[in-house]
Amino acid sequence: MERCGRSLELAANGKKVALVSGGDPGIYAMAGLVYEMARDKAVDCEIEVIPGIAAVNGCAARLGAPLMHDFAAISLSDLLTPWEIIEKRLKAAAAADFVVAIYNPKSKKRVKQIAAAQNIFLEYRDQNTPVGVVTAATRHNEKIRVTTLAKMLEEDIGMQSTVIIGNSQTFVWQDKMITPRGYSDKYALK
Amino acid sequence: MERCGRSLELAANGKKVALVSGGDPGIYAMAGLVYEMARDKAVDCEIEVIPGIAAVNGCAARLGAPLMHDFAAISLSDLLTPWEIIEKRLKAAAAADFVVAIYNPKSKKRVKQIAAAQNIFLEYRDQNTPVGVVTAATRHNEKIRVTTLAKMLEEDIGMQSTVIIGNSQTFVWQDKMITPRGYSDKYALK
């Protein structure tokens, strides 16, 4: 918020300002805050968002191709969102067979939500559904794990992790997580 | 499929091959097909996916910041997916207040699905919910429109379009579409 405020202040004074954000500024990141602050402070300047590689893009790539079909991104952080809404979304996404990318799965103080999410998915999906856990994607301490819905909590999940839960069609091949492009076999290759 | 097959053939013969895909190869694109074909043809080679800017990233950036909260991506193409599943996902995403990015909204032959999607969302969301239509993002013929759920079908929607439907919190400011980061006002800036 401090960086956003300072950037807008400089821009309002006629400077060209580049505000740097990790990942894609438009996905759970800083672009929205810039617009919200600009509106609230009535700052009149042109704002351009340059897209980037979000965790959902980067982590999917490291796991193989888990997002080839319809997917949802859900943050488990209940700091700004009531848990009831998060829970509703988890149930909706699980029931409608979306591949789901879970952001903010766990922090030191917030550990129950990921277990609750697992339980919700276990109601709708096979316990052997592939699950990928990517921590610190592409960084020196990167960790990539392909596991299952039943065993996902055995993995090290933290602040830098994104968890991707496959849909009913997702399979594992050579330790990669792959979701086919459809439900029919029209695309069969033989 | 021809390019995928040829790439795998070259790789199987020991070549390093770069297969180029538009957008992010991992999001409704070619990465999954490469893995599926490699598995089906039992090709033994190392495959690395390099993530890119998917339509969902690029179109969101052009619209402002519509994806700052939980979102879902849904393709309306029923070529490989039964319409019943697509419909179920539209309803689930609409009911659980996800921002939704609609891929493949319409083609010359396939025109009913986007109207069906609009009707589903109108059951759950206000008719003034902001909707963004981005066609040919960042290309010479780019077209960006911010409209409403009620009026979205008046826009030119085609093969190169992505439609982003806001959630209950999304607002329009200076013709940009912005979704706040949460539901509370804990982040209020004053």
Coordinates of C-alpha atoms in Angstrom, one line a residue:
Chain A
M1 CA 0.0 0.0 0.0
E2 CA 2.9 2.3 0.7
R3 CA 4.5 1.6 -2.7
C4 CA 1.1 2.1 -4.4
G5 CA 0.5 5.4 -2.7
R6 CA 4.0 6.7 -3.4
S7 CA 3.7 5.6 -7.1
L8 CA 0.4 7.4 -7.5
E9 CA 1.8 10.5 -5.8
L10 CA 4.7 10.6 -8.2
A11 CA 2.4 10.0 -11.2
A12 CA 0.0 12.7 -10.1
N13 CA 3.0 15.0 -10.2
G14 CA 3.6 14.2 -13.8
K15 CA 6.2 11.4 -13.5
K16 CA 6.1 8.2 -15.5
V17 CA 6.2 5.5 -12.8
A18 CA 6.7 1.7 -13.1
L19 CA 5.3 -0.2 -10.1
V20 CA 6.8 -3.7 -10.0
S21 CA 4.7 -6.6 -8.7
G22 CA 5.6 -10.3 -8.3
G23 CA 3.7 -12.7 -10.6
D24 CA 1.0 -11.2 -12.7
P25 CA 0.0 -7.8 -11.2
G26 CA -3.6 -8.6 -12.2
I27 CA -4.0 -11.9 -10.4
Y28 CA -4.2 -11.7 -6.6
A29 CA -1.6 -8.9 -6.8
M30 CA -1.2 -5.1 -7.0
A31 CA -3.1 -3.9 -10.0
G32 CA -6.5 -3.8 -8.2
L33 CA -5.0 -1.9 -5.3
V34 CA -3.6 0.7 -7.6
Y35 CA -7.0 1.4 -9.2
E36 CA -8.7 1.4 -5.8
M37 CA -6.3 3.9 -4.4
A38 CA -6.4 6.0 -7.5
R39 CA -10.2 6.2 -7.3
D40 CA -10.2 6.9 -3.6
K41 CA -7.6 9.6 -3.8
A42 CA -9.1 10.9 -7.1
V43 CA -5.7 10.6 -8.8
D44 CA -6.0 11.5 -12.5
C45 CA -3.3 9.6 -14.4
E46 CA -3.2 6.9 -17.1
I47 CA -2.7 3.4 -15.6
E48 CA -1.5 0.5 -17.8
V49 CA -1.3 -3.0 -16.5
I50 CA 1.4 -5.2 -18.0
P51 CA 0.5 -8.9 -17.5
G52 CA 3.0 -11.4 -16.2
I53 CA 3.3 -15.0 -15.2
A54 CA 1.0 -15.6 -12.3
A55 CA 1.6 -18.5 -9.9
V56 CA -1.2 -20.3 -11.6
N57 CA 0.7 -20.2 -14.9
G58 CA 4.1 -20.9 -13.5
C59 CA 3.1 -23.7 -11.1
A60 CA 1.0 -25.4 -13.7
A61 CA 4.0 -25.4 -16.1
R62 CA 6.2 -27.0 -13.5
L63 CA 3.7 -29.7 -12.8
G64 CA 3.1 -30.6 -16.5
A65 CA -0.3 -29.6 -17.9
P66 CA -2.9 -29.7 -15.2
L67 CA -4.9 -26.7 -16.4
M68 CA -5.8 -27.8 -19.9
H69 CA -9.5 -27.7 -19.1
D70 CA -11.8 -25.3 -17.1
F71 CA -10.3 -24.3 -13.9
A72 CA -10.8 -22.1 -10.9
A73 CA -8.4 -20.1 -8.7
I74 CA -9.4 -19.8 -5.0
S75 CA -7.5 -18.1 -2.2
L76 CA -7.9 -19.7 1.2
S77 CA -6.9 -16.4 3.0
D78 CA -9.9 -15.3 5.1
L79 CA -8.3 -12.0 6.0
L80 CA -10.5 -10.0 3.5
T81 CA -13.0 -12.6 2.6
P82 CA -15.5 -14.4 4.9
W83 CA -14.7 -18.1 5.2
E84 CA -18.3 -18.9 4.3
I85 CA -17.7 -17.5 0.8
I86 CA -14.5 -19.4 0.4
E87 CA -16.2 -22.6 1.5
K88 CA -19.0 -22.0 -0.9
R89 CA -16.6 -21.6 -3.7
L90 CA -14.6 -24.7 -2.8
K91 CA -17.8 -26.7 -2.8
A92 CA -19.0 -25.2 -6.1
A93 CA -15.7 -25.8 -7.8
A94 CA -15.4 -29.3 -6.5
A95 CA -19.0 -30.3 -7.5
A96 CA -18.6 -28.9 -11.0
D97 CA -15.4 -30.7 -11.7
F98 CA -13.1 -27.7 -12.1
V99 CA -9.4 -28.2 -11.8
V100 CA -8.6 -25.9 -8.9
A101 CA -5.6 -23.8 -8.1
I102 CA -5.4 -23.0 -4.4
Y103 CA -3.6 -19.7 -3.5
N104 CA -2.5 -18.9 0.0
P105 CA -3.2 -22.5 1.2
K106 CA -1.5 -22.1 4.6
S107 CA 0.5 -19.8 6.7
K108 CA 2.1 -20.2 10.2
K109 CA -1.0 -19.0 11.9
R110 CA -3.6 -20.2 9.3
V111 CA -3.5 -24.0 9.1
K112 CA -7.1 -25.3 9.2
Q113 CA -8.3 -24.0 5.8
I114 CA -6.3 -26.4 3.6
A115 CA -7.6 -29.4 5.7
A116 CA -11.1 -28.1 5.3
A117 CA -10.6 -27.7 1.5
Q118 CA -9.3 -31.3 1.3
N119 CA -12.4 -32.6 3.1
I120 CA -14.7 -30.7 0.7
F121 CA -12.9 -32.2 -2.3
L122 CA -13.0 -35.7 -0.8
E123 CA -16.8 -35.4 -0.8
Y124 CA -16.8 -34.9 -4.6
R125 CA -13.7 -36.5 -6.0
D126 CA -11.8 -39.8 -5.8
Q127 CA -9.2 -39.9 -3.1
N128 CA -6.6 -40.8 -5.8
T129 CA -7.3 -37.6 -7.7
P130 CA -3.9 -36.1 -8.6
V131 CA -2.8 -33.1 -6.6
G132 CA 0.3 -31.0 -7.3
V133 CA 2.1 -28.9 -4.7
V134 CA 4.5 -26.3 -6.0
T135 CA 6.6 -24.3 -3.5
A136 CA 8.7 -21.3 -4.6
A137 CA 8.3 -22.1 -8.3
T138 CA 11.5 -21.5 -10.3
R139 CA 13.4 -20.2 -7.3
H140 CA 16.5 -21.7 -5.8
N141 CA 14.4 -23.5 -3.1
E142 CA 11.7 -24.8 -5.6
K143 CA 9.9 -27.9 -4.6
I144 CA 7.5 -29.8 -6.9
R145 CA 5.4 -32.7 -5.6
V146 CA 2.8 -34.7 -7.3
T147 CA 0.6 -36.6 -4.8
T148 CA -3.1 -37.4 -4.4
L149 CA -6.1 -35.8 -2.7
A150 CA -5.9 -38.3 0.1
K151 CA -2.2 -37.7 0.8
M152 CA -1.8 -34.0 0.0
L153 CA -1.5 -32.9 3.6
E154 CA 1.6 -35.0 4.0
E155 CA 3.4 -32.5 1.8
D156 CA 5.2 -29.4 3.0
I157 CA 2.7 -26.6 2.3
G158 CA 3.4 -23.0 3.2
M159 CA 3.2 -19.4 2.3
Q160 CA 5.1 -19.8 -1.0
S161 CA 3.0 -22.9 -2.1
T162 CA 0.3 -23.2 -4.7
V163 CA -1.8 -26.4 -4.6
I164 CA -3.4 -27.7 -7.8
I165 CA -6.2 -30.3 -7.5
G166 CA -7.0 -32.2 -10.7
N167 CA -10.5 -32.8 -12.0
S168 CA -12.0 -36.3 -12.6
Q169 CA -10.1 -36.7 -15.9
T170 CA -6.6 -35.6 -14.7
F171 CA -3.9 -38.3 -14.7
V172 CA -0.3 -38.7 -13.8
W173 CA 2.3 -39.8 -16.3
Q174 CA 6.0 -39.8 -15.6
D175 CA 5.4 -37.8 -12.5
K176 CA 3.6 -35.1 -14.5
M177 CA 0.0 -34.0 -13.9
I178 CA -2.0 -33.8 -17.1
T179 CA -5.6 -32.9 -17.6
P180 CA -7.0 -33.9 -21.0
R181 CA -8.7 -31.2 -23.2
G182 CA -12.1 -32.8 -23.1
Y183 CA -14.4 -35.6 -21.9
S184 CA -14.9 -37.5 -25.1
D185 CA -12.4 -39.5 -27.0
K186 CA -13.0 -37.6 -30.2
Y187 CA -9.4 -36.4 -29.9
A188 CA -8.1 -39.9 -29.7
L189 CA -4.9 -40.1 -31.6
K190 CA -5.0 -43.5 -33.1
Chain B
M1 CA -1.8 -32.3 -33.7
E2 CA 0.5 -32.5 -36.7
R3 CA 3.0 -30.1 -35.2
C4 CA 2.9 -32.0 -31.9
G5 CA 3.4 -35.3 -33.6
R6 CA 6.3 -34.0 -35.6
S7 CA 7.9 -32.4 -32.6
L8 CA 7.8 -35.6 -30.6
E9 CA 9.2 -37.6 -33.6
L10 CA 12.2 -35.2 -33.8
A11 CA 12.7 -35.3 -30.0
A12 CA 12.5 -39.1 -30.0
N13 CA 15.3 -39.0 -32.5
G14 CA 17.5 -37.0 -30.1
K15 CA 16.8 -33.5 -31.3
K16 CA 16.1 -30.6 -29.0
V17 CA 12.7 -29.2 -30.1
A18 CA 10.9 -26.0 -29.3
L19 CA 7.2 -26.2 -30.0
V20 CA 5.6 -22.7 -30.1
S21 CA 2.1 -22.1 -28.8
G22 CA 0.0 -18.9 -28.6
G23 CA -0.8 -17.6 -25.2
D24 CA 0.2 -19.9 -22.3
P25 CA 0.8 -23.4 -23.6
G26 CA -0.6 -24.7 -20.4
I27 CA -4.0 -23.0 -20.5
Y28 CA -6.4 -24.3 -23.1
A29 CA -3.4 -24.8 -25.4
M30 CA -0.8 -27.3 -26.6
A31 CA 1.0 -28.6 -23.5
G32 CA -1.6 -31.2 -22.6
L33 CA -1.7 -32.5 -26.1
V34 CA 2.1 -33.0 -26.2
Y35 CA 1.9 -35.1 -23.0
E36 CA -1.1 -37.0 -24.2
M37 CA 0.6 -37.8 -27.5
A38 CA 3.9 -38.6 -25.8
R39 CA 2.1 -41.1 -23.5
D40 CA 0.1 -42.6 -26.3
K41 CA 3.1 -43.1 -28.6
A42 CA 5.3 -44.0 -25.6
V43 CA 7.8 -41.3 -26.6
D44 CA 10.6 -41.2 -24.1
C45 CA 11.9 -37.6 -24.0
E46 CA 12.1 -34.8 -21.4
I47 CA 9.3 -32.3 -21.8
E48 CA 9.5 -28.8 -20.3
V49 CA 6.6 -26.4 -20.4
I50 CA 7.5 -22.7 -20.5
P51 CA 4.6 -20.6 -19.2
G52 CA 3.3 -17.6 -21.1
I53 CA 0.7 -14.9 -21.0
A54 CA -2.7 -16.6 -21.4
A55 CA -5.8 -14.8 -22.7
V56 CA -7.0 -14.7 -19.1
N57 CA -3.8 -12.7 -18.1
G58 CA -3.7 -10.5 -21.2
C59 CA -7.4 -9.6 -21.4
A60 CA -7.6 -8.9 -17.7
A61 CA -4.7 -6.5 -18.0
R62 CA -6.4 -4.7 -20.9
L63 CA -9.6 -4.3 -18.9
G64 CA -8.0 -3.0 -15.7
A65 CA -8.0 -5.4 -12.8
P66 CA -11.0 -7.7 -13.0
L67 CA -9.3 -10.8 -11.6
M68 CA -8.1 -9.6 -8.3
H69 CA -10.3 -12.1 -6.4
D70 CA -11.2 -15.8 -7.0
F71 CA -12.0 -16.5 -10.6
A72 CA -12.9 -19.4 -12.9
A73 CA -12.0 -20.0 -16.6
I74 CA -14.7 -21.7 -18.6
S75 CA -14.6 -22.6 -22.3
L76 CA -18.0 -22.6 -24.1
S77 CA -16.7 -25.0 -26.8
D78 CA -18.8 -28.2 -26.6
L79 CA -16.6 -29.9 -29.2
L80 CA -14.8 -32.1 -26.6
T81 CA -17.0 -31.4 -23.6
P82 CA -20.7 -32.2 -23.2
W83 CA -22.8 -29.0 -22.8
E84 CA -24.3 -30.4 -19.6
I85 CA -20.9 -30.1 -17.9
I86 CA -20.3 -26.6 -19.3
E87 CA -23.7 -25.6 -18.1
K88 CA -23.1 -27.0 -14.6
R89 CA -19.9 -25.1 -14.4
L90 CA -21.5 -21.8 -15.4
K91 CA -24.1 -22.3 -12.8
A92 CA -21.6 -23.2 -10.1
A93 CA -19.3 -20.3 -10.9
A94 CA -22.2 -17.8 -11.1
A95 CA -23.8 -19.0 -7.8
A96 CA -20.5 -18.9 -5.9
D97 CA -19.7 -15.4 -7.0
F98 CA -16.5 -16.2 -9.0
V99 CA -15.3 -13.7 -11.5
V100 CA -15.5 -15.7 -14.7
A101 CA -13.3 -15.6 -17.8
I102 CA -15.2 -17.2 -20.8
Y103 CA -13.0 -18.7 -23.4
N104 CA -14.3 -19.6 -26.9
P105 CA -17.5 -17.7 -26.3
K106 CA -18.8 -17.8 -29.9
S107 CA -17.9 -18.9 -33.4
K108 CA -19.6 -18.6 -36.7
K109 CA -21.5 -21.9 -36.2
R110 CA -21.7 -21.8 -32.4
V111 CA -23.7 -18.8 -31.3
K112 CA -26.2 -20.1 -28.7
Q113 CA -23.8 -20.9 -25.8
I114 CA -22.9 -17.3 -25.0
A115 CA -26.6 -16.4 -24.7
A116 CA -27.2 -19.4 -22.5
A117 CA -24.3 -18.3 -20.3
Q118 CA -25.7 -14.8 -20.0
N119 CA -29.1 -16.2 -18.9
I120 CA -27.5 -18.3 -16.3
F121 CA -25.5 -15.4 -14.9
L122 CA -28.6 -13.1 -14.9
E123 CA -30.2 -15.6 -12.5
Y124 CA -27.5 -15.0 -10.0
R125 CA -26.1 -11.5 -10.6
D126 CA -27.4 -8.0 -11.0
Q127 CA -28.0 -7.0 -14.7
N128 CA -25.6 -4.1 -14.2
T129 CA -22.7 -6.4 -13.3
P130 CA -19.7 -5.2 -15.3
V131 CA -18.6 -7.4 -18.2
G132 CA -15.5 -6.9 -20.3
V133 CA -15.2 -8.1 -23.9
V134 CA -11.7 -8.2 -25.3
T135 CA -11.1 -9.2 -28.9
A136 CA -7.6 -9.8 -30.4
A137 CA -5.9 -8.5 -27.3
T138 CA -2.7 -6.5 -28.0
R139 CA -3.1 -7.2 -31.8
H140 CA -3.6 -4.5 -34.5
N141 CA -7.3 -5.2 -34.5
E142 CA -7.7 -5.1 -30.7
K143 CA -11.1 -4.1 -29.4
I144 CA -11.8 -3.6 -25.7
R145 CA -15.3 -3.0 -24.4
V146 CA -16.6 -2.6 -20.9
T147 CA -20.3 -3.2 -20.7
T148 CA -22.9 -4.9 -18.4
L149 CA -24.3 -8.4 -18.0
A150 CA -27.6 -7.1 -19.5
K151 CA -26.0 -5.6 -22.6
M152 CA -23.1 -7.9 -23.3
L153 CA -24.6 -9.5 -26.4
E154 CA -24.8 -6.2 -28.1
E155 CA -21.0 -6.3 -28.4
D156 CA -19.1 -7.9 -31.2
I157 CA -18.1 -11.3 -29.8
G158 CA -16.2 -13.8 -31.9
M159 CA -13.5 -16.4 -32.1
Q160 CA -10.7 -14.1 -30.9
S161 CA -12.8 -12.8 -28.0
T162 CA -12.6 -13.4 -24.3
V163 CA -15.5 -12.3 -22.1
I164 CA -14.9 -11.5 -18.4
I165 CA -17.9 -11.3 -16.1
G166 CA -17.4 -9.5 -12.8
N167 CA -18.4 -10.7 -9.4
S168 CA -20.9 -9.0 -7.0
Q169 CA -18.1 -6.6 -5.9
T170 CA -16.7 -5.6 -9.4
F171 CA -17.0 -2.0 -10.3
V172 CA -16.2 0.3 -13.2
W173 CA -14.0 3.4 -12.8
Q174 CA -12.8 5.4 -15.8
D175 CA -13.9 2.7 -18.1
K176 CA -11.8 0.1 -16.3
M177 CA -13.2 -3.0 -14.7
I178 CA -11.9 -3.5 -11.1
T179 CA -12.6 -6.3 -8.6
P180 CA -11.6 -5.4 -5.0
R181 CA -9.4 -7.8 -3.2
G182 CA -12.0 -8.7 -0.6
Y183 CA -15.4 -8.4 0.8
S184 CA -14.7 -6.4 3.9
D185 CA -13.6 -2.8 4.2
K186 CA -10.6 -3.8 6.3
Y187 CA -8.4 -2.6 3.4
A188 CA -10.1 0.8 3.4
L189 CA -7.4 3.4 2.7
K190 CA -8.6 6.4 4.7

